[in-house]
Amino acid sequence: MIINIWKKQDLELVKELPTEVLATIEDTIEILDENYGTERTAEDLGGYIAVVGKVGIEELKQHQLKGILPEHIDKIHGTDYISVLFLCSSDFSIVVICKKELKDLIECEEI
């Protein structure tokens, strides 16, 4: 499962997540909006948030994140989720949101 979030209205796709996780996603979207505009697409600079499970991590690591190691991993306080920043280029990042139990999988370079 991969749920890509580009805009605030996309939060509807993950409304069942804990409030703290939603707040983290919203903060990230606000930063991207301020720096790269509110009408970003996959072809534009900036990036997006990907909410993933185990299969989603494996898919990202084979495609969008192939050969890219995480820049920073944050625990989302009060939850069993983490936020992982991947810098794909100087002006494009993917923030992966997943369960803490998947941290080892997301940190390894090859699946």
XYZ file of N, CA and C in Angstrom:
333
model
N 0.837 -1.185 0.000
C 0.000 0.000 0.000
C 0.877 1.241 0.000
N 0.590 2.147 -0.887
C 1.221 3.472 -0.906
C 0.106 4.493 -1.120
N 0.007 5.436 -0.188
C -0.930 6.542 -0.349
C -0.087 7.807 -0.467
N -0.091 8.416 -1.640
C 0.678 9.635 -1.877
C -0.154 10.848 -1.505
N 0.455 11.750 -0.747
C -0.232 12.954 -0.298
C 0.542 14.162 -0.814
N -0.122 14.938 -1.673
C 0.484 16.130 -2.279
C -0.079 17.414 -1.684
N -1.360 17.380 -1.286
C -2.063 18.589 -0.857
C -2.856 18.306 0.420
N -3.258 19.362 1.093
C -4.010 19.209 2.342
C -5.289 18.401 2.149
N -5.951 18.587 1.016
C -7.200 17.846 0.797
C -6.957 16.332 0.712
N -5.711 15.924 0.410
C -5.386 14.499 0.363
C -5.395 13.844 1.750
N -5.424 14.660 2.803
C -5.491 14.107 4.163
C -6.733 13.243 4.353
N -7.759 13.483 3.557
C -8.972 12.651 3.616
C -8.652 11.181 3.356
N -7.604 10.934 2.570
C -7.230 9.558 2.229
C -6.680 8.786 3.426
N -6.227 9.513 4.449
C -5.603 8.861 5.612
C -6.229 9.326 6.928
N -7.468 9.741 6.889
C -8.115 10.316 8.074
C -8.208 9.354 9.255
N -8.006 8.045 9.017
C -8.075 7.074 10.115
C -6.779 7.003 10.918
N -5.726 7.685 10.457
C -4.453 7.691 11.189
C -4.591 8.504 12.474
N -3.728 8.240 13.458
C -3.773 9.021 14.704
C -3.588 10.518 14.439
N -4.180 11.330 15.306
C -4.137 12.788 15.176
C -2.711 13.309 15.062
N -1.791 12.747 15.837
C -0.398 13.198 15.818
C 0.247 12.951 14.451
N -0.101 11.845 13.818
C 0.423 11.525 12.493
C -0.149 12.504 11.467
N -1.438 12.759 11.539
C -2.073 13.716 10.628
C -1.459 15.104 10.776
N -1.166 15.507 12.023
C -0.553 16.821 12.265
C 0.847 16.880 11.647
N 1.604 15.801 11.750
C 2.942 15.742 11.151
C 2.857 15.864 9.632
N 1.916 15.148 9.034
C 1.726 15.217 7.580
C 1.325 16.628 7.168
N 0.397 17.218 7.895
C -0.069 18.565 7.570
C 1.069 19.585 7.671
N 1.912 19.466 8.699
C 3.063 20.369 8.842
C 3.995 20.258 7.636
N 4.236 19.042 7.188
C 5.113 18.818 6.040
C 4.512 19.409 4.771
N 3.213 19.221 4.579
C 2.537 19.792 3.410
C 2.647 21.318 3.427
N 2.476 21.919 4.598
C 2.574 23.377 4.699
C 3.961 23.863 4.294
N 5.006 23.151 4.711
C 6.375 23.524 4.339
C 6.552 23.416 2.828
N 6.088 22.320 2.245
C 6.188 22.147 0.796
C 5.393 23.215 0.049
N 4.181 23.518 0.530
C 3.345 24.550 -0.098
C 4.025 25.915 -0.071
N 4.617 26.268 1.082
C 5.270 27.572 1.221
C 6.456 27.702 0.265
N 7.192 26.620 0.087
C 8.421 26.689 -0.695
C 8.254 26.354 -2.174
N 7.235 25.555 -2.516
C 7.112 25.082 -3.898
C 5.723 25.300 -4.501
N 4.803 25.890 -3.752
C 3.471 26.173 -4.270
C 2.463 25.080 -3.952
N 1.211 25.440 -4.050
C 0.125 24.533 -3.673
C -0.350 23.644 -4.818
N 0.127 23.878 -6.005
C -0.329 23.109 -7.163
C 0.736 22.151 -7.696
N 1.581 21.635 -6.791
C 2.647 20.715 -7.198
C 2.088 19.434 -7.799
N 2.833 18.914 -8.777
C 2.528 17.605 -9.347
C 3.810 16.773 -9.317
N 3.753 15.558 -9.800
C 4.922 14.677 -9.817
C 6.047 15.249 -10.674
N 5.717 16.109 -11.627
C 6.725 16.683 -12.512
C 7.378 17.931 -11.926
N 6.824 18.475 -10.842
C 7.320 19.716 -10.245
C 8.344 19.434 -9.148
N 9.040 20.493 -8.739
C 9.961 20.401 -7.619
C 9.173 20.343 -6.312
N 9.833 19.958 -5.266
C 9.217 19.925 -3.946
C 9.215 18.532 -3.375
N 8.186 17.787 -3.688
C 8.079 16.432 -3.186
C 6.697 16.145 -2.637
N 6.607 15.049 -1.901
C 5.320 14.619 -1.369
C 5.530 13.689 -0.189
N 4.426 13.289 0.418
C 4.429 12.363 1.544
C 3.852 11.047 1.052
N 4.476 9.943 1.443
C 3.967 8.611 1.102
C 3.693 7.863 2.394
N 2.434 7.507 2.600
C 2.055 6.683 3.744
C 2.083 5.242 3.247
N 2.907 4.414 3.897
C 3.160 3.081 3.358
C 3.102 1.987 4.419
N 2.878 0.783 3.915
C 3.033 -0.435 4.689
C 4.267 -1.161 4.177
N 4.463 -2.400 4.570
C 5.655 -3.164 4.193
C 5.796 -3.269 2.667
N 4.732 -3.629 1.983
C 4.784 -3.776 0.526
C 5.084 -2.429 -0.129
N 4.531 -1.354 0.401
C 4.786 -0.022 -0.136
C 6.241 0.383 -0.003
N 6.865 0.061 1.127
C 8.288 0.357 1.307
C 9.104 -0.400 0.272
N 8.803 -1.668 0.097
C 9.539 -2.478 -0.877
C 9.407 -1.890 -2.284
N 8.211 -1.450 -2.632
C 7.990 -0.864 -3.958
C 8.759 0.451 -4.130
N 8.699 1.315 -3.115
C 9.428 2.582 -3.190
C 10.933 2.348 -3.313
N 11.455 1.391 -2.540
C 12.895 1.119 -2.558
C 13.347 0.539 -3.908
N 12.438 -0.060 -4.640
C 12.784 -0.603 -5.953
C 12.672 0.444 -7.055
N 11.953 1.529 -6.789
C 11.704 2.523 -7.826
C 12.169 3.922 -7.391
N 11.282 4.706 -6.804
C 11.570 6.098 -6.469
C 12.763 6.271 -5.527
N 12.951 5.339 -4.598
C 14.008 5.489 -3.598
C 15.186 4.549 -3.824
N 15.292 4.006 -5.018
C 16.357 3.048 -5.308
C 17.726 3.697 -5.083
N 18.509 3.079 -4.202
C 19.856 3.563 -3.912
C 19.920 4.787 -3.024
N 18.802 5.249 -2.499
C 18.773 6.445 -1.647
C 18.582 6.015 -0.198
N 19.484 6.468 0.656
C 19.375 6.172 2.080
C 18.596 7.284 2.772
N 17.916 6.967 3.880
C 17.162 8.006 4.592
C 18.092 9.094 5.135
N 17.656 10.313 5.010
C 18.404 11.459 5.527
C 18.159 11.634 7.021
N 16.898 11.416 7.415
C 16.511 11.668 8.812
C 15.284 10.827 9.159
N 15.287 10.269 10.361
C 14.136 9.495 10.841
C 13.664 10.107 12.152
N 12.381 10.441 12.206
C 11.767 10.999 13.415
C 10.679 10.068 13.919
N 10.641 9.868 15.229
C 9.495 9.192 15.836
C 8.376 10.217 15.926
N 7.169 9.785 15.628
C 6.010 10.669 15.789
C 5.469 10.402 17.187
N 5.714 11.346 18.077
C 5.419 11.173 19.494
C 3.964 10.791 19.751
N 3.791 9.870 20.680
C 2.455 9.424 21.062
C 1.864 8.392 20.126
N 2.668 7.905 19.156
C 2.167 6.925 18.192
C 3.216 5.839 17.981
N 2.850 4.842 17.203
C 3.823 3.820 16.807
C 4.235 4.026 15.346
N 4.316 5.301 14.920
C 4.697 5.678 13.558
C 6.007 6.455 13.553
N 6.674 6.426 12.392
C 7.859 7.237 12.163
C 7.685 8.028 10.872
N 8.461 9.099 10.768
C 8.507 9.936 9.574
C 9.947 9.873 9.075
N 10.123 9.504 7.805
C 11.451 9.284 7.253
C 11.639 10.181 6.030
N 12.681 11.031 6.081
C 12.964 11.956 4.992
C 13.982 11.358 4.039
N 13.619 11.311 2.757
C 14.526 10.899 1.689
C 14.728 12.087 0.764
N 15.974 12.506 0.568
C 16.283 13.580 -0.367
C 16.639 12.950 -1.705
N 15.735 13.074 -2.649
C 15.927 12.466 -3.973
C 16.793 13.342 -4.864
N 16.757 14.648 -4.632
C 17.607 15.616 -5.327
C 17.643 16.861 -4.452
N 18.292 17.896 -4.927
C 18.389 19.111 -4.114
C 17.035 19.792 -3.924
N 16.083 19.527 -4.811
C 14.766 20.169 -4.717
C 13.608 19.187 -4.798
N 13.829 17.955 -4.371
C 12.735 16.993 -4.372
C 12.961 15.975 -3.260
N 11.962 15.829 -2.407
C 12.069 14.884 -1.301
C 10.790 14.053 -1.198
N 10.950 12.904 -0.613
C 9.807 12.056 -0.289
C 9.880 11.803 1.212
N 8.798 12.127 1.897
C 8.693 11.843 3.322
C 7.821 10.609 3.462
N 8.396 9.555 4.004
C 7.679 8.295 4.171
C 7.163 8.216 5.601
N 5.872 7.921 5.719
C 5.234 7.705 7.016
C 4.898 6.224 7.101
N 5.393 5.572 8.157
C 5.117 4.144 8.326
C 5.184 3.769 9.804
N 4.816 2.545 10.100
C 4.887 2.031 11.467
C 6.351 1.885 11.891
N 6.620 2.091 13.188
C 7.983 1.967 13.725
C 8.575 0.593 13.454
N 7.744 -0.432 13.450
C 8.230 -1.802 13.263
C 8.880 -2.012 11.897
N 8.659 -1.095 10.957
C 9.236 -1.210 9.611
C 10.537 -0.423 9.461
N 11.041 0.144 10.553
C 12.244 0.980 10.498
C 13.437 0.232 9.908
N 13.683 -0.996 10.323
C 14.825 -1.756 9.796
C 14.710 -1.949 8.289
N 13.516 -2.196 7.814
C 13.294 -2.405 6.386
C 13.549 -1.124 5.599
N 13.137 -0.005 6.149
C 13.282 1.258 5.428
C 14.725 1.749 5.439
N 15.494 1.354 6.453
C 16.898 1.789 6.542
C 17.835 1.005 5.645
N 17.489 -0.220 5.326
C 18.412 -1.026 4.520
C 18.406 -0.529 3.073
N 19.590 -0.610 2.444
C 19.740 -0.068 1.096
C 19.065 -0.966 0.054
N 19.204 -2.247 0.187
C 18.634 -3.183 -0.780
C 17.579 -4.055 -0.120
N 16.536 -4.313 -0.824
C 15.476 -5.197 -0.329
C 15.762 -6.594 -0.841
